[in-house]
Amino acid sequence: MLLDFGANWCEDCRELSTLVQAPGVHQVLARDYHLVTVDVGHYDHNADLAARYVTLADSGIPALVVLAPDGSKRPSAGAGQFADARNLAADEVANLLVDWLFTKN
């Protein structure tokens, strides 16, 4: 599962929403992940859920968190890689998603 913590006012969140529709990114998501978007509002919505997995004050938004089948947080995600999504190419996003699949706990 891939949790996407973001908000509709956030330019980088909107850009990530566009990037996930790119063919390569969409293919990786459809094949390997179940994407769940979580609205954090102005950091006043779903704060308890976000706090279980990521510190939004450190990572910024959008913040992506990969969960293992047992519900535990997988390493490498949630470290702020997407807080500047407007400067990422679709290939970079797809490559990160693939890399996360093979990151050991």
XYZ file of N, CA, C and O in Angstrom:
420
model
N 0.855 -1.167 0.000
C 0.000 0.000 0.000
C 0.901 1.230 0.000
O 1.937 1.254 0.646
N 0.474 2.230 -0.731
C 1.189 3.499 -0.785
C 0.251 4.585 -0.279
O -0.787 4.851 -0.884
N 0.593 5.177 0.868
C -0.190 6.278 1.425
C 0.379 7.583 0.903
O 1.595 7.805 0.951
N -0.485 8.432 0.400
C -0.097 9.746 -0.131
C -0.768 10.809 0.728
O -1.961 11.059 0.602
N 0.005 11.407 1.632
C -0.501 12.464 2.502
C -0.315 13.793 1.779
O 0.810 14.162 1.418
N -1.415 14.518 1.548
C -1.324 15.781 0.833
C -2.577 16.622 1.028
O -3.431 16.316 1.865
N -2.667 17.683 0.222
C -3.797 18.607 0.312
C -4.007 19.272 -1.043
O -3.054 19.444 -1.807
N -5.255 19.667 -1.312
C -5.568 20.237 -2.626
C -5.029 21.653 -2.816
O -4.921 22.112 -3.942
N -4.646 22.338 -1.771
C -4.071 23.684 -1.902
C -2.580 23.634 -2.226
O -1.975 24.634 -2.616
N -1.975 22.473 -2.093
C -0.528 22.292 -2.225
C -0.141 22.085 -3.694
O -0.571 21.126 -4.327
N 0.684 22.983 -4.218
C 1.105 22.902 -5.621
C 1.838 21.595 -5.911
O 1.611 20.970 -6.955
N 2.705 21.169 -5.024
C 3.442 19.925 -5.236
C 2.527 18.705 -5.167
O 2.725 17.733 -5.897
N 1.505 18.761 -4.343
C 0.527 17.672 -4.276
C -0.248 17.576 -5.583
O -0.477 16.474 -6.097
N -0.641 18.714 -6.111
C -1.352 18.720 -7.398
C -0.444 18.200 -8.510
O -0.884 17.460 -9.388
N 0.823 18.569 -8.474
C 1.768 18.083 -9.483
C 1.953 16.575 -9.364
O 2.007 15.875 -10.375
N 2.048 16.064 -8.158
C 2.180 14.623 -7.983
C 0.949 13.909 -8.526
O 1.068 12.850 -9.154
N -0.227 14.487 -8.328
C -1.454 13.899 -8.875
C -1.385 13.788 -10.389
O -1.876 12.826 -10.975
N -0.760 14.768 -11.023
C -0.564 14.724 -12.472
C 0.459 13.657 -12.835
O 0.268 12.884 -13.771
N 1.559 13.605 -12.080
C 2.624 12.644 -12.367
C 2.157 11.198 -12.248
O 2.609 10.337 -13.001
N 1.260 10.900 -11.318
C 0.819 9.512 -11.153
C -0.010 9.037 -12.343
O -0.212 7.835 -12.515
N -0.463 9.969 -13.181
C -1.203 9.589 -14.388
C -0.285 9.325 -15.578
O -0.727 8.799 -16.600
N 0.995 9.683 -15.462
C 1.950 9.429 -16.544
C 2.047 7.919 -16.756
O 1.998 7.148 -15.791
N 2.183 7.474 -18.003
C 2.135 6.035 -18.290
C 3.075 5.173 -17.438
O 2.639 4.162 -16.881
N 4.340 5.538 -17.296
C 5.276 4.718 -16.520
C 4.922 4.651 -15.048
O 4.985 3.584 -14.431
N 4.556 5.782 -14.482
C 4.190 5.832 -13.058
C 2.894 5.065 -12.841
O 2.785 4.244 -11.914
N 1.927 5.301 -13.701
C 0.635 4.617 -13.588
C 0.814 3.100 -13.652
O 0.195 2.355 -12.891
N 1.692 2.650 -14.541
C 1.942 1.213 -14.691
C 2.512 0.619 -13.402
O 2.074 -0.436 -12.957
N 3.504 1.275 -12.817
C 4.103 0.777 -11.570
C 3.059 0.765 -10.457
O 2.944 -0.220 -9.714
N 2.291 1.843 -10.344
C 1.271 1.900 -9.290
C 0.224 0.815 -9.471
O -0.144 0.131 -8.508
N -0.246 0.625 -10.686
C -1.293 -0.364 -10.946
C -0.794 -1.785 -10.688
O -1.545 -2.637 -10.197
N 0.463 -2.031 -10.995
C 1.022 -3.372 -10.877
C 1.451 -3.708 -9.448
O 1.284 -4.839 -8.995
N 2.007 -2.716 -8.725
C 2.700 -3.030 -7.482
C 2.164 -2.368 -6.220
O 2.644 -2.680 -5.130
N 1.242 -1.456 -6.340
C 0.782 -0.699 -5.175
C -0.737 -0.562 -5.169
O -1.382 -0.660 -6.205
N -1.253 -0.285 -4.005
C -2.626 0.187 -3.841
C -2.491 1.601 -3.287
O -2.088 1.773 -2.124
N -2.777 2.617 -4.103
C -2.596 4.014 -3.715
C -3.796 4.504 -2.916
O -4.938 4.379 -3.359
N -3.509 5.070 -1.741
C -4.535 5.656 -0.882
C -4.134 7.102 -0.615
O -3.064 7.355 -0.031
N -4.959 8.039 -1.043
C -4.664 9.443 -0.789
C -5.328 9.859 0.528
O -6.466 9.487 0.805
N -4.585 10.622 1.305
C -5.068 11.056 2.618
C -4.951 12.576 2.680
O -3.847 13.124 2.591
N -6.087 13.245 2.819
C -6.128 14.702 2.902
C -5.691 15.144 4.295
O -6.260 14.728 5.301
N -4.664 16.005 4.330
C -4.219 16.538 5.622
C -4.702 17.967 5.836
O -4.359 18.590 6.839
N -5.503 18.483 4.876
C -6.017 19.842 5.006
C -4.874 20.827 5.168
O -3.879 20.785 4.455
N -5.002 21.701 6.112
C -3.928 22.635 6.454
C -3.218 22.086 7.695
O -3.064 22.781 8.695
N -2.840 20.830 7.587
C -2.223 20.066 8.668
C -3.173 19.910 9.865
O -2.733 19.719 10.991
N -4.479 19.955 9.559
C -5.475 19.823 10.613
C -6.477 18.700 10.334
O -7.465 18.567 11.041
N -6.221 17.886 9.309
C -7.054 16.721 9.003
C -6.175 15.472 9.057
O -5.031 15.493 8.608
N -6.716 14.414 9.571
C -6.035 13.116 9.590
C -4.630 13.183 10.203
O -3.751 12.401 9.839
N -4.449 14.082 11.137
C -3.136 14.267 11.764
C -2.702 13.032 12.551
O -1.522 12.676 12.538
N -3.636 12.369 13.209
C -3.287 11.173 13.976
C -2.800 10.056 13.065
O -1.828 9.372 13.372
N -3.470 9.892 11.934
C -3.055 8.870 10.976
C -1.679 9.197 10.413
O -0.791 8.338 10.374
N -1.479 10.425 9.991
C -0.183 10.831 9.446
C 0.926 10.618 10.461
O 2.001 10.097 10.125
N 0.683 10.979 11.707
C 1.708 10.888 12.751
C 2.144 9.450 13.011
O 3.255 9.219 13.492
N 1.311 8.483 12.676
C 1.696 7.078 12.837
C 2.827 6.695 11.895
O 3.576 5.761 12.156
N 2.960 7.440 10.780
C 3.887 7.012 9.729
C 4.944 8.039 9.341
O 5.999 7.671 8.839
N 4.652 9.315 9.536
C 5.553 10.347 9.033
C 5.387 11.609 9.866
O 4.308 11.872 10.397
N 6.455 12.392 9.963
C 6.392 13.693 10.606
C 6.281 14.727 9.495
O 7.274 15.061 8.837
N 5.082 15.209 9.246
C 4.845 16.107 8.119
C 5.620 17.410 8.230
O 5.995 17.990 7.212
N 5.892 17.858 9.443
C 6.675 19.083 9.613
C 8.086 18.913 9.059
O 8.697 19.878 8.602
N 8.601 17.701 9.080
C 9.931 17.423 8.544
C 9.893 17.062 7.060
O 10.733 17.500 6.292
N 8.932 16.237 6.667
C 8.883 15.729 5.294
C 8.242 16.702 4.323
O 8.551 16.683 3.137
N 7.333 17.540 4.820
C 6.524 18.350 3.926
C 5.485 17.478 3.240
O 5.396 16.282 3.501
N 4.712 18.105 2.372
C 3.731 17.346 1.597
C 3.938 17.657 0.127
O 4.413 18.749 -0.204
N 3.628 16.721 -0.717
C 3.105 15.398 -0.433
C 4.154 14.513 0.223
O 5.341 14.626 -0.055
N 3.685 13.658 1.102
C 4.549 12.672 1.766
C 4.004 11.299 1.417
O 2.827 11.017 1.654
N 4.853 10.465 0.847
C 4.456 9.111 0.490
C 5.062 8.131 1.462
O 6.238 8.238 1.816
N 4.247 7.175 1.882
C 4.668 6.154 2.825
C 4.245 4.806 2.269
O 3.091 4.615 1.885
N 5.197 3.885 2.218
C 4.921 2.532 1.747
C 4.691 1.638 2.956
O 5.496 1.625 3.888
N 3.576 0.905 2.912
C 3.284 -0.055 3.968
C 3.492 -1.460 3.445
O 3.096 -1.786 2.324
N 4.113 -2.294 4.264
C 4.295 -3.712 3.943
C 2.951 -4.421 4.103
O 2.017 -3.872 4.712
N 2.841 -5.635 3.587
C 1.582 -6.378 3.734
C 1.110 -6.526 5.176
O -0.089 -6.597 5.428
N 2.047 -6.529 6.135
C 1.645 -6.656 7.538
C 1.251 -5.315 8.169
O 0.956 -5.236 9.355
N 1.289 -4.220 7.372
C 0.900 -2.902 7.868
C 2.038 -2.080 8.428
O 1.846 -0.921 8.788
N 3.231 -2.648 8.499
C 4.370 -1.885 9.004
C 4.895 -0.954 7.914
O 4.751 -1.212 6.725
N 5.507 0.122 8.357
C 6.071 1.099 7.422
C 7.351 0.547 6.824
O 8.223 0.077 7.540
N 7.445 0.596 5.502
C 8.670 0.189 4.815
C 9.655 1.348 4.870
O 9.275 2.515 4.893
N 10.961 1.062 4.876
C 11.956 2.137 4.914
C 12.020 2.912 3.606
O 11.473 2.486 2.599
N 12.665 4.024 3.637
C 12.992 4.923 2.521
C 11.880 5.874 2.135
O 12.157 6.970 1.705
N 10.645 5.490 2.249
C 9.562 6.399 1.899
C 9.276 7.327 3.072
O 9.605 7.029 4.204
N 8.650 8.472 2.793
C 8.274 9.392 3.846
C 9.377 10.340 4.267
O 9.257 11.032 5.260
N 10.452 10.378 3.478
C 11.590 11.222 3.849
C 11.599 12.555 3.105
O 12.609 13.226 3.067
N 10.496 12.922 2.514
C 10.392 14.220 1.868
C 10.788 14.254 0.408
O 10.939 15.330 -0.159
N 10.925 13.100 -0.229
C 11.350 13.055 -1.623
C 10.387 13.770 -2.568
O 10.786 14.191 -3.648
N 9.137 13.908 -2.177
C 8.141 14.465 -3.078
C 7.685 15.865 -2.707
O 6.819 16.429 -3.360
N 8.265 16.452 -1.672
C 7.864 17.786 -1.231
C 8.167 18.845 -2.284
O 7.636 19.952 -2.219
N 8.971 18.501 -3.262
C 9.274 19.393 -4.390
C 8.899 18.688 -5.696
O 9.665 18.676 -6.657
N 7.720 18.079 -5.709
C 7.265 17.265 -6.844
C 7.224 18.046 -8.154
O 7.382 17.466 -9.224
N 7.059 19.357 -8.083
C 6.985 20.145 -9.321
C 8.293 20.097 -10.106
O 8.317 20.425 -11.279
N 9.379 19.674 -9.444
C 10.668 19.572 -10.118
C 11.060 18.137 -10.446
O 12.200 17.886 -10.822
N 10.129 17.201 -10.298
C 10.401 15.804 -10.604
C 9.828 15.433 -11.969
O 8.763 15.898 -12.345
N 10.539 14.561 -12.651
C 10.034 13.998 -13.898
C 9.318 12.690 -13.583
O 9.586 12.044 -12.570
N 8.419 12.300 -14.464
C 7.673 11.061 -14.261
C 8.608 9.863 -14.121
O 8.366 8.976 -13.299
N 9.686 9.830 -14.891
C 10.637 8.716 -14.793
C 11.269 8.640 -13.409
O 11.500 7.540 -12.886
N 11.557 9.784 -12.803
C 12.134 9.799 -11.457
C 11.155 9.206 -10.443
O 11.545 8.446 -9.559
N 9.885 9.571 -10.584
C 8.858 9.055 -9.676
C 8.732 7.546 -9.851
O 8.737 6.785 -8.876
N 8.636 7.095 -11.091
C 8.516 5.654 -11.352
C 9.720 4.901 -10.797
O 9.562 3.838 -10.182
N 10.921 5.439 -10.994
C 12.131 4.777 -10.498
C 12.151 4.691 -8.978
O 12.552 3.661 -8.415
N 11.729 5.744 -8.295
C 11.662 5.691 -6.826
C 10.673 4.629 -6.365
O 10.961 3.865 -5.435
N 9.533 4.571 -7.005
C 8.526 3.581 -6.620
C 9.049 2.162 -6.813
O 8.828 1.287 -5.972
N 9.758 1.929 -7.903
C 10.344 0.605 -8.140
C 11.436 0.323 -7.113
O 11.494 -0.772 -6.544
N 12.295 1.293 -6.850
C 13.362 1.111 -5.853
C 12.779 0.733 -4.497
O 13.325 -0.120 -3.795
N 11.672 1.382 -4.111
C 11.072 1.100 -2.813
C 10.598 -0.343 -2.705
O 10.548 -0.908 -1.615
N 10.238 -0.962 -3.829
C 9.788 -2.351 -3.794
C 10.895 -3.289 -3.324
O 10.622 -4.331 -2.743
N 12.139 -2.917 -3.599
C 13.265 -3.796 -3.314
C 14.090 -3.364 -2.107
O 15.114 -3.971 -1.817
N 13.645 -2.327 -1.404
C 14.329 -1.867 -0.205
C 14.017 -2.822 0.932
O 12.852 -3.110 1.214
N 15.048 -3.312 1.561
C 14.874 -4.267 2.675
C 14.503 -3.508 3.942
O 14.947 -2.414 4.183
N 13.689 -4.148 4.753
C 13.323 -3.583 6.064
C 14.500 -3.602 6.988
O 15.364 -4.353 6.958
